[in-house]
Amino acid sequence: MGDIREPLRELTECGLPQALEVMGERWSFMILRASFNGLHHFEEFLTELGIARNILSNRLAKLVEHGILKRDPCPDDRRKIEYRLTDKGFDLLPAMVALRQWGQKYGGEIVENPVLVDEIDRLPIGPTSILSHDGRILGPADLALVERKNLGVRADGSTASPVMTLKNGSVVDIATARKAKDAA
């Protein structure tokens, strides 16, 4: 990934150690998966996941403490508590999908049912990918680390600027993006 390396001993210089501190064990991911599947109550998590009560309590508290889940009183019975995903929790969806797809690819002969699909077409979603700012799919050879002061400075010294901003629901036509880039 280029000539620059991350300072691997520095745990504060990278988001990965911080993410692993919060999500770095199986039960946190299983609770998150259950939340994405519509579970909200302690007893639902307990029954569906088969997790020990004390472990569930600890993991839910940690996810709440880190702002991934929030505790809300149930609308129909304010004595009960619901655990709801926050925006920070919803932002873990791509990581969850990537791990799921990796597990499907390398985890053996698993035929999943139900299948995760695109809501509009009801066809299986494509592989989770790393996208450039203009929507190109990137592989390991396409990645590099640069100093923050050199963002947008290409290897040949020319300057680049973002072409488009991708957001949920964006449809990327790679051929059109390439033509626009070549014309610039």
Short mmCIF file of C-alpha atoms in Angstrom, two decimals:
data_model
loop_
_atom_site.label_atom_id
_atom_site.label_comp_id
_atom_site.label_asym_id
_atom_site.label_seq_id
_atom_site.Cartn_x
_atom_site.Cartn_y
_atom_site.Cartn_z
CA MET A 1 0.00 0.00 0.00
CA GLY A 2 2.69 2.44 -0.93
CA ASP A 3 5.81 3.75 0.76
CA ILE A 4 4.19 4.98 3.97
CA ARG A 5 3.18 2.59 6.75
CA GLU A 6 0.84 3.16 9.62
CA PRO A 7 2.52 3.42 13.03
CA LEU A 8 1.45 -0.07 14.08
CA ARG A 9 2.38 0.31 17.75
CA GLU A 10 0.39 3.53 18.10
CA LEU A 11 -3.11 2.46 19.09
CA THR A 12 -4.45 6.03 18.96
CA GLU A 13 -3.43 6.77 15.37
CA CYS A 14 -5.93 4.37 13.80
CA GLY A 15 -9.64 3.73 14.18
CA LEU A 16 -9.29 -0.07 14.09
CA PRO A 17 -8.09 -0.58 17.69
CA GLN A 18 -10.81 1.77 18.91
CA ALA A 19 -13.46 -0.15 16.96
CA LEU A 20 -12.16 -3.48 18.27
CA GLU A 21 -12.30 -2.15 21.81
CA VAL A 22 -16.06 -1.74 21.40
CA MET A 23 -16.96 -4.52 18.95
CA GLY A 24 -14.03 -6.94 19.16
CA GLU A 25 -15.81 -10.02 20.35
CA ARG A 26 -18.48 -12.38 19.07
CA TRP A 27 -21.42 -11.49 21.30
CA SER A 28 -21.30 -7.79 20.48
CA PHE A 29 -21.64 -8.63 16.79
CA MET A 30 -24.39 -11.16 17.45
CA ILE A 31 -26.37 -8.57 19.48
CA LEU A 32 -25.85 -6.06 16.69
CA ARG A 33 -27.05 -8.60 14.11
CA ALA A 34 -30.12 -9.28 16.24
CA SER A 35 -30.78 -5.52 16.46
CA PHE A 36 -30.62 -5.24 12.67
CA ASN A 37 -33.13 -8.10 12.60
CA GLY A 38 -35.61 -6.14 14.73
CA LEU A 39 -34.96 -7.39 18.25
CA HIS A 40 -35.29 -4.70 20.92
CA HIS A 41 -35.92 -6.33 24.30
CA PHE A 42 -33.54 -8.01 26.73
CA GLU A 43 -35.64 -11.19 26.85
CA GLU A 44 -35.75 -11.39 23.03
CA PHE A 45 -31.95 -11.21 22.84
CA LEU A 46 -31.68 -13.78 25.63
CA THR A 47 -34.04 -16.26 23.96
CA GLU A 48 -32.96 -15.80 20.34
CA LEU A 49 -29.20 -15.74 20.92
CA GLY A 50 -28.91 -18.34 23.66
CA ILE A 51 -26.51 -16.06 25.51
CA ALA A 52 -25.98 -16.12 29.27
CA ARG A 53 -27.92 -13.39 31.11
CA ASN A 54 -24.81 -11.82 32.68
CA ILE A 55 -22.91 -11.72 29.36
CA LEU A 56 -25.90 -10.18 27.59
CA SER A 57 -26.29 -7.58 30.31
CA ASN A 58 -22.59 -6.65 30.11
CA ARG A 59 -22.54 -6.49 26.29
CA LEU A 60 -25.73 -4.40 26.09
CA ALA A 61 -24.32 -1.99 28.68
CA LYS A 62 -21.09 -1.67 26.70
CA LEU A 63 -22.94 -1.06 23.42
CA VAL A 64 -25.07 1.60 25.13
CA GLU A 65 -22.01 3.16 26.79
CA HIS A 66 -20.34 3.50 23.39
CA GLY A 67 -23.44 4.94 21.72
CA ILE A 68 -24.16 2.01 19.40
CA LEU A 69 -27.45 1.19 21.08
CA LYS A 70 -29.69 3.45 23.15
CA ARG A 71 -32.06 2.52 25.94
CA ASP A 72 -35.62 3.77 25.54
CA PRO A 73 -38.73 3.02 27.56
CA CYS A 74 -41.24 0.84 25.67
CA PRO A 75 -44.08 2.98 24.30
CA ASP A 76 -46.72 0.47 25.43
CA ASP A 77 -45.19 -0.33 28.85
CA ARG A 78 -42.84 2.34 30.16
CA ARG A 79 -41.52 -0.06 32.83
CA LYS A 80 -39.82 -2.11 30.10
CA ILE A 81 -36.71 -1.03 28.22
CA GLU A 82 -36.04 -1.27 24.49
CA TYR A 83 -32.56 -1.28 22.97
CA ARG A 84 -32.53 0.65 19.70
CA LEU A 85 -29.76 1.18 17.16
CA THR A 86 -28.36 4.71 17.04
CA ASP A 87 -26.93 6.33 13.90
CA LYS A 88 -23.54 5.13 15.13
CA GLY A 89 -24.95 1.60 15.33
CA PHE A 90 -26.52 1.79 11.87
CA ASP A 91 -23.13 2.89 10.51
CA LEU A 92 -21.79 -0.56 11.43
CA LEU A 93 -24.03 -2.20 8.80
CA PRO A 94 -21.38 -2.22 6.03
CA ALA A 95 -18.89 -3.86 8.42
CA MET A 96 -21.50 -6.44 9.41
CA VAL A 97 -22.32 -7.21 5.77
CA ALA A 98 -18.60 -7.44 4.88
CA LEU A 99 -17.95 -9.89 7.73
CA ARG A 100 -21.04 -11.91 6.78
CA GLN A 101 -19.91 -12.16 3.15
CA TRP A 102 -16.38 -13.09 4.22
CA GLY A 103 -17.82 -15.84 6.44
CA GLN A 104 -19.97 -17.10 3.56
CA LYS A 105 -16.97 -17.19 1.24
CA TYR A 106 -14.47 -18.81 3.59
CA GLY A 107 -16.61 -20.40 6.30
CA GLY A 108 -17.42 -23.62 4.55
CA GLU A 109 -20.48 -24.93 2.79
CA ILE A 110 -23.09 -22.60 4.27
CA VAL A 111 -26.28 -22.09 2.28
CA GLU A 112 -27.96 -19.14 3.99
CA ASN A 113 -31.70 -18.85 4.22
CA PRO A 114 -33.08 -16.24 4.30
CA VAL A 115 -30.86 -14.38 1.83
CA LEU A 116 -29.88 -10.71 2.20
CA VAL A 117 -31.29 -8.89 -0.85
CA ASP A 118 -31.77 -5.44 -2.34
CA GLU A 119 -35.25 -4.28 -1.26
CA ILE A 120 -36.19 -2.99 -4.74
CA ASP A 121 -35.19 -5.95 -6.93
CA ARG A 122 -35.18 -8.67 -4.27
CA LEU A 123 -31.94 -10.06 -5.69
CA PRO A 124 -28.88 -10.89 -3.54
CA ILE A 125 -26.70 -7.90 -2.75
CA GLY A 126 -23.33 -7.60 -4.43
CA PRO A 127 -20.05 -8.04 -2.63
CA THR A 128 -19.12 -5.32 -0.18
CA SER A 129 -16.41 -3.25 -1.82
CA ILE A 130 -14.04 -0.42 -1.15
CA LEU A 131 -15.09 2.51 -3.32
CA SER A 132 -13.07 5.53 -4.39
CA HIS A 133 -14.52 9.02 -4.06
CA ASP A 134 -15.91 8.70 -7.60
CA GLY A 135 -17.38 5.22 -7.18
CA ARG A 136 -14.62 3.04 -8.64
CA ILE A 137 -14.20 -0.35 -6.96
CA LEU A 138 -10.72 -0.53 -5.45
CA GLY A 139 -8.51 -3.52 -4.69
CA PRO A 140 -5.38 -3.80 -2.55
CA ALA A 141 -3.13 -2.54 -5.39
CA ASP A 142 -5.28 0.61 -5.66
CA LEU A 143 -4.74 1.70 -2.05
CA ALA A 144 -1.99 3.86 -0.55
CA LEU A 145 -1.35 5.78 2.65
CA VAL A 146 -0.40 9.47 2.39
CA GLU A 147 0.22 12.21 4.89
CA ARG A 148 -2.89 14.34 5.48
CA LYS A 149 -1.12 17.38 4.01
CA ASN A 150 -0.76 15.47 0.71
CA LEU A 151 -4.44 14.55 0.23
CA GLY A 152 -5.40 15.04 -3.41
CA VAL A 153 -1.79 15.23 -4.63
CA ARG A 154 -1.32 12.47 -7.18
CA ALA A 155 1.91 10.50 -7.59
CA ASP A 156 2.75 12.59 -10.70
CA GLY A 157 2.32 15.84 -8.71
CA SER A 158 -1.00 16.89 -10.26
CA THR A 159 -3.95 17.69 -8.02
CA ALA A 160 -7.22 15.82 -7.75
CA SER A 161 -10.49 16.92 -6.25
CA PRO A 162 -13.59 14.91 -5.33
CA VAL A 163 -15.82 14.26 -8.35
CA MET A 164 -19.01 13.25 -6.53
CA THR A 165 -20.30 12.42 -3.11
CA LEU A 166 -21.73 8.95 -2.70
CA LYS A 167 -24.56 8.35 -0.26
CA ASN A 168 -27.16 5.66 0.41
CA GLY A 169 -29.10 4.91 -2.76
CA SER A 170 -26.50 6.44 -5.08
CA VAL A 171 -26.24 4.66 -8.41
CA VAL A 172 -22.75 4.83 -9.82
CA ASP A 173 -22.17 4.56 -13.56
CA ILE A 174 -18.45 3.82 -13.66
CA ALA A 175 -18.15 4.50 -17.42
CA THR A 176 -19.71 7.96 -17.05
CA ALA A 177 -17.52 8.73 -14.03
CA ARG A 178 -14.41 7.74 -16.00
CA LYS A 179 -15.42 9.92 -18.97
CA ALA A 180 -15.98 12.88 -16.68
CA LYS A 181 -12.61 12.28 -15.05
CA ASP A 182 -10.85 12.03 -18.43
CA ALA A 183 -12.53 15.22 -19.64
CA ALA A 184 -11.37 17.17 -16.57
#
